[in-house]
Amino acid sequence: MMLEVALQAPPSPDYMPSPEEPEQAPPSPDYVPGPEHADDE
């Protein structure tokens, strides 16, 4: 139950996002998606 509550209500905005939507909450504006997404350039 503890895990379910943690996912539903993270302790802080810096809390690691769930693997389901990690791209929606990057650590910082300068965060780089990775070389895999560099194909856009």
PDB file of N, CA and C in Angstrom:
ATOM      1  N   MET A   1       0.849  -1.214   0.000  1.00  0.00           N
ATOM      2  CA  MET A   1       0.000   0.000   0.000  1.00  0.00           C
ATOM      3  C   MET A   1       0.880   1.259   0.000  1.00  0.00           C
ATOM      4  N   MET A   2       1.979   1.181   0.687  1.00  0.00           N
ATOM      5  CA  MET A   2       2.875   2.338   0.785  1.00  0.00           C
ATOM      6  C   MET A   2       3.340   2.777  -0.608  1.00  0.00           C
ATOM      7  N   LEU A   3       3.636   1.815  -1.456  1.00  0.00           N
ATOM      8  CA  LEU A   3       4.104   2.145  -2.808  1.00  0.00           C
ATOM      9  C   LEU A   3       3.003   2.837  -3.600  1.00  0.00           C
ATOM     10  N   GLU A   4       1.782   2.362  -3.468  1.00  0.00           N
ATOM     11  CA  GLU A   4       0.659   2.947  -4.223  1.00  0.00           C
ATOM     12  C   GLU A   4       0.444   4.405  -3.813  1.00  0.00           C
ATOM     13  N   VAL A   5       0.530   4.682  -2.540  1.00  0.00           N
ATOM     14  CA  VAL A   5       0.326   6.044  -2.038  1.00  0.00           C
ATOM     15  C   VAL A   5       1.436   6.970  -2.545  1.00  0.00           C
ATOM     16  N   ALA A   6       2.654   6.453  -2.587  1.00  0.00           N
ATOM     17  CA  ALA A   6       3.799   7.253  -3.037  1.00  0.00           C
ATOM     18  C   ALA A   6       3.625   7.648  -4.504  1.00  0.00           C
ATOM     19  N   LEU A   7       3.095   6.731  -5.303  1.00  0.00           N
ATOM     20  CA  LEU A   7       2.902   7.011  -6.731  1.00  0.00           C
ATOM     21  C   LEU A   7       1.756   7.999  -6.935  1.00  0.00           C
ATOM     22  N   GLN A   8       0.742   7.906  -6.105  1.00  0.00           N
ATOM     23  CA  GLN A   8      -0.429   8.777  -6.256  1.00  0.00           C
ATOM     24  C   GLN A   8      -0.134  10.185  -5.736  1.00  0.00           C
ATOM     25  N   ALA A   9       0.749  10.281  -4.742  1.00  0.00           N
ATOM     26  CA  ALA A   9       1.053  11.594  -4.162  1.00  0.00           C
ATOM     27  C   ALA A   9       2.538  11.700  -3.836  1.00  0.00           C
ATOM     28  N   PRO A  10       3.346  12.068  -4.809  1.00  0.00           N
ATOM     29  CA  PRO A  10       4.797  12.206  -4.608  1.00  0.00           C
ATOM     30  C   PRO A  10       5.105  13.256  -3.546  1.00  0.00           C
ATOM     31  N   PRO A  11       6.170  13.068  -2.762  1.00  0.00           N
ATOM     32  CA  PRO A  11       6.549  13.965  -1.663  1.00  0.00           C
ATOM     33  C   PRO A  11       6.952  15.353  -2.152  1.00  0.00           C
ATOM     34  N   SER A  12       7.487  15.414  -3.376  1.00  0.00           N
ATOM     35  CA  SER A  12       7.937  16.711  -3.886  1.00  0.00           C
ATOM     36  C   SER A  12       8.052  16.701  -5.408  1.00  0.00           C
ATOM     37  N   PRO A  13       8.079  17.871  -6.050  1.00  0.00           N
ATOM     38  CA  PRO A  13       8.179  17.984  -7.519  1.00  0.00           C
ATOM     39  C   PRO A  13       9.476  17.360  -8.039  1.00  0.00           C
ATOM     40  N   ASP A  14      10.470  17.256  -7.173  1.00  0.00           N
ATOM     41  CA  ASP A  14      11.748  16.661  -7.583  1.00  0.00           C
ATOM     42  C   ASP A  14      11.693  15.142  -7.495  1.00  0.00           C
ATOM     43  N   TYR A  15      10.580  14.629  -6.964  1.00  0.00           N
ATOM     44  CA  TYR A  15      10.417  13.175  -6.820  1.00  0.00           C
ATOM     45  C   TYR A  15      10.526  12.484  -8.175  1.00  0.00           C
ATOM     46  N   MET A  16      11.266  11.398  -8.234  1.00  0.00           N
ATOM     47  CA  MET A  16      11.454  10.686  -9.505  1.00  0.00           C
ATOM     48  C   MET A  16      10.105  10.285 -10.105  1.00  0.00           C
ATOM     49  N   PRO A  17       9.832  10.709 -11.336  1.00  0.00           N
ATOM     50  CA  PRO A  17       8.570  10.398 -12.017  1.00  0.00           C
ATOM     51  C   PRO A  17       8.465   8.919 -12.326  1.00  0.00           C
ATOM     52  N   SER A  18       7.250   8.418 -12.451  1.00  0.00           N
ATOM     53  CA  SER A  18       7.043   7.000 -12.749  1.00  0.00           C
ATOM     54  C   SER A  18       7.534   6.682 -14.161  1.00  0.00           C
ATOM     55  N   PRO A  19       7.931   5.446 -14.400  1.00  0.00           N
ATOM     56  CA  PRO A  19       8.450   5.023 -15.714  1.00  0.00           C
ATOM     57  C   PRO A  19       7.399   5.163 -16.819  1.00  0.00           C
ATOM     58  N   GLU A  20       6.158   5.384 -16.419  1.00  0.00           N
ATOM     59  CA  GLU A  20       5.070   5.490 -17.397  1.00  0.00           C
ATOM     60  C   GLU A  20       5.144   6.828 -18.141  1.00  0.00           C
ATOM     61  N   GLU A  21       5.610   7.874 -17.475  1.00  0.00           N
ATOM     62  CA  GLU A  21       5.703   9.188 -18.119  1.00  0.00           C
ATOM     63  C   GLU A  21       6.881   9.991 -17.568  1.00  0.00           C
ATOM     64  N   PRO A  22       8.109   9.525 -17.834  1.00  0.00           N
ATOM     65  CA  PRO A  22       9.312  10.202 -17.332  1.00  0.00           C
ATOM     66  C   PRO A  22       9.648  11.466 -18.114  1.00  0.00           C
ATOM     67  N   GLU A  23       9.218  11.525 -19.380  1.00  0.00           N
ATOM     68  CA  GLU A  23       9.551  12.672 -20.234  1.00  0.00           C
ATOM     69  C   GLU A  23       8.696  13.891 -19.874  1.00  0.00           C
ATOM     70  N   GLN A  24       7.600  13.670 -19.146  1.00  0.00           N
ATOM     71  CA  GLN A  24       6.716  14.796 -18.807  1.00  0.00           C
ATOM     72  C   GLN A  24       7.283  15.595 -17.632  1.00  0.00           C
ATOM     73  N   ALA A  25       8.276  15.026 -16.942  1.00  0.00           N
ATOM     74  CA  ALA A  25       8.842  15.734 -15.790  1.00  0.00           C
ATOM     75  C   ALA A  25      10.362  15.648 -15.793  1.00  0.00           C
ATOM     76  N   PRO A  26      11.006  16.341 -16.721  1.00  0.00           N
ATOM     77  CA  PRO A  26      12.477  16.350 -16.806  1.00  0.00           C
ATOM     78  C   PRO A  26      13.082  17.049 -15.597  1.00  0.00           C
ATOM     79  N   PRO A  27      14.302  16.666 -15.186  1.00  0.00           N
ATOM     80  CA  PRO A  27      14.976  17.239 -14.017  1.00  0.00           C
ATOM     81  C   PRO A  27      15.244  18.733 -14.171  1.00  0.00           C
ATOM     82  N   SER A  28      15.430  19.177 -15.434  1.00  0.00           N
ATOM     83  CA  SER A  28      15.712  20.598 -15.649  1.00  0.00           C
ATOM     84  C   SER A  28      15.429  20.997 -17.095  1.00  0.00           C
ATOM     85  N   PRO A  29      15.238  22.287 -17.373  1.00  0.00           N
ATOM     86  CA  PRO A  29      14.935  22.780 -18.730  1.00  0.00           C
ATOM     87  C   PRO A  29      16.061  22.454 -19.709  1.00  0.00           C
ATOM     88  N   ASP A  30      17.276  22.289 -19.194  1.00  0.00           N
ATOM     89  CA  ASP A  30      18.421  21.976 -20.055  1.00  0.00           C
ATOM     90  C   ASP A  30      18.560  20.470 -20.252  1.00  0.00           C
ATOM     91  N   TYR A  31      17.636  19.711 -19.676  1.00  0.00           N
ATOM     92  CA  TYR A  31      17.697  18.246 -19.763  1.00  0.00           C
ATOM     93  C   TYR A  31      17.726  17.795 -21.220  1.00  0.00           C
ATOM     94  N   VAL A  32      18.624  16.876 -21.551  1.00  0.00           N
ATOM     95  CA  VAL A  32      18.722  16.367 -22.932  1.00  0.00           C
ATOM     96  C   VAL A  32      18.053  14.998 -23.033  1.00  0.00           C
ATOM     97  N   PRO A  33      17.101  14.847 -23.946  1.00  0.00           N
ATOM     98  CA  PRO A  33      16.355  13.595 -24.122  1.00  0.00           C
ATOM     99  C   PRO A  33      17.279  12.425 -24.426  1.00  0.00           C
ATOM    100  N   GLY A  34      18.413  12.680 -25.061  1.00  0.00           N
ATOM    101  CA  GLY A  34      19.360  11.609 -25.365  1.00  0.00           C
ATOM    102  C   GLY A  34      19.692  11.579 -26.841  1.00  0.00           C
ATOM    103  N   PRO A  35      20.768  10.876 -27.192  1.00  0.00           N
ATOM    104  CA  PRO A  35      21.236  10.796 -28.591  1.00  0.00           C
ATOM    105  C   PRO A  35      20.188  10.154 -29.493  1.00  0.00           C
ATOM    106  N   GLU A  36      19.303   9.363 -28.902  1.00  0.00           N
ATOM    107  CA  GLU A  36      18.262   8.686 -29.690  1.00  0.00           C
ATOM    108  C   GLU A  36      17.288   9.696 -30.284  1.00  0.00           C
ATOM    109  N   HIS A  37      17.078  10.814 -29.559  1.00  0.00           N
ATOM    110  CA  HIS A  37      16.120  11.824 -30.026  1.00  0.00           C
ATOM    111  C   HIS A  37      16.829  12.950 -30.790  1.00  0.00           C
ATOM    112  N   ALA A  38      18.130  12.810 -30.976  1.00  0.00           N
ATOM    113  CA  ALA A  38      18.919  13.856 -31.641  1.00  0.00           C
ATOM    114  C   ALA A  38      18.705  13.806 -33.153  1.00  0.00           C
ATOM    115  N   ASP A  39      17.905  12.858 -33.601  1.00  0.00           N
ATOM    116  CA  ASP A  39      17.655  12.717 -35.046  1.00  0.00           C
ATOM    117  C   ASP A  39      16.848  13.905 -35.581  1.00  0.00           C
ATOM    118  N   ASP A  40      16.210  14.651 -34.685  1.00  0.00           N
ATOM    119  CA  ASP A  40      15.385  15.793 -35.115  1.00  0.00           C
ATOM    120  C   ASP A  40      16.266  16.851 -35.775  1.00  0.00           C
ATOM    121  N   GLU A  41      17.524  16.921 -35.336  1.00  0.00           N
ATOM    122  CA  GLU A  41      18.443  17.912 -35.902  1.00  0.00           C
ATOM    123  C   GLU A  41      19.036  17.371 -37.201  1.00  0.00           C
TER     124      GLU A  41
END
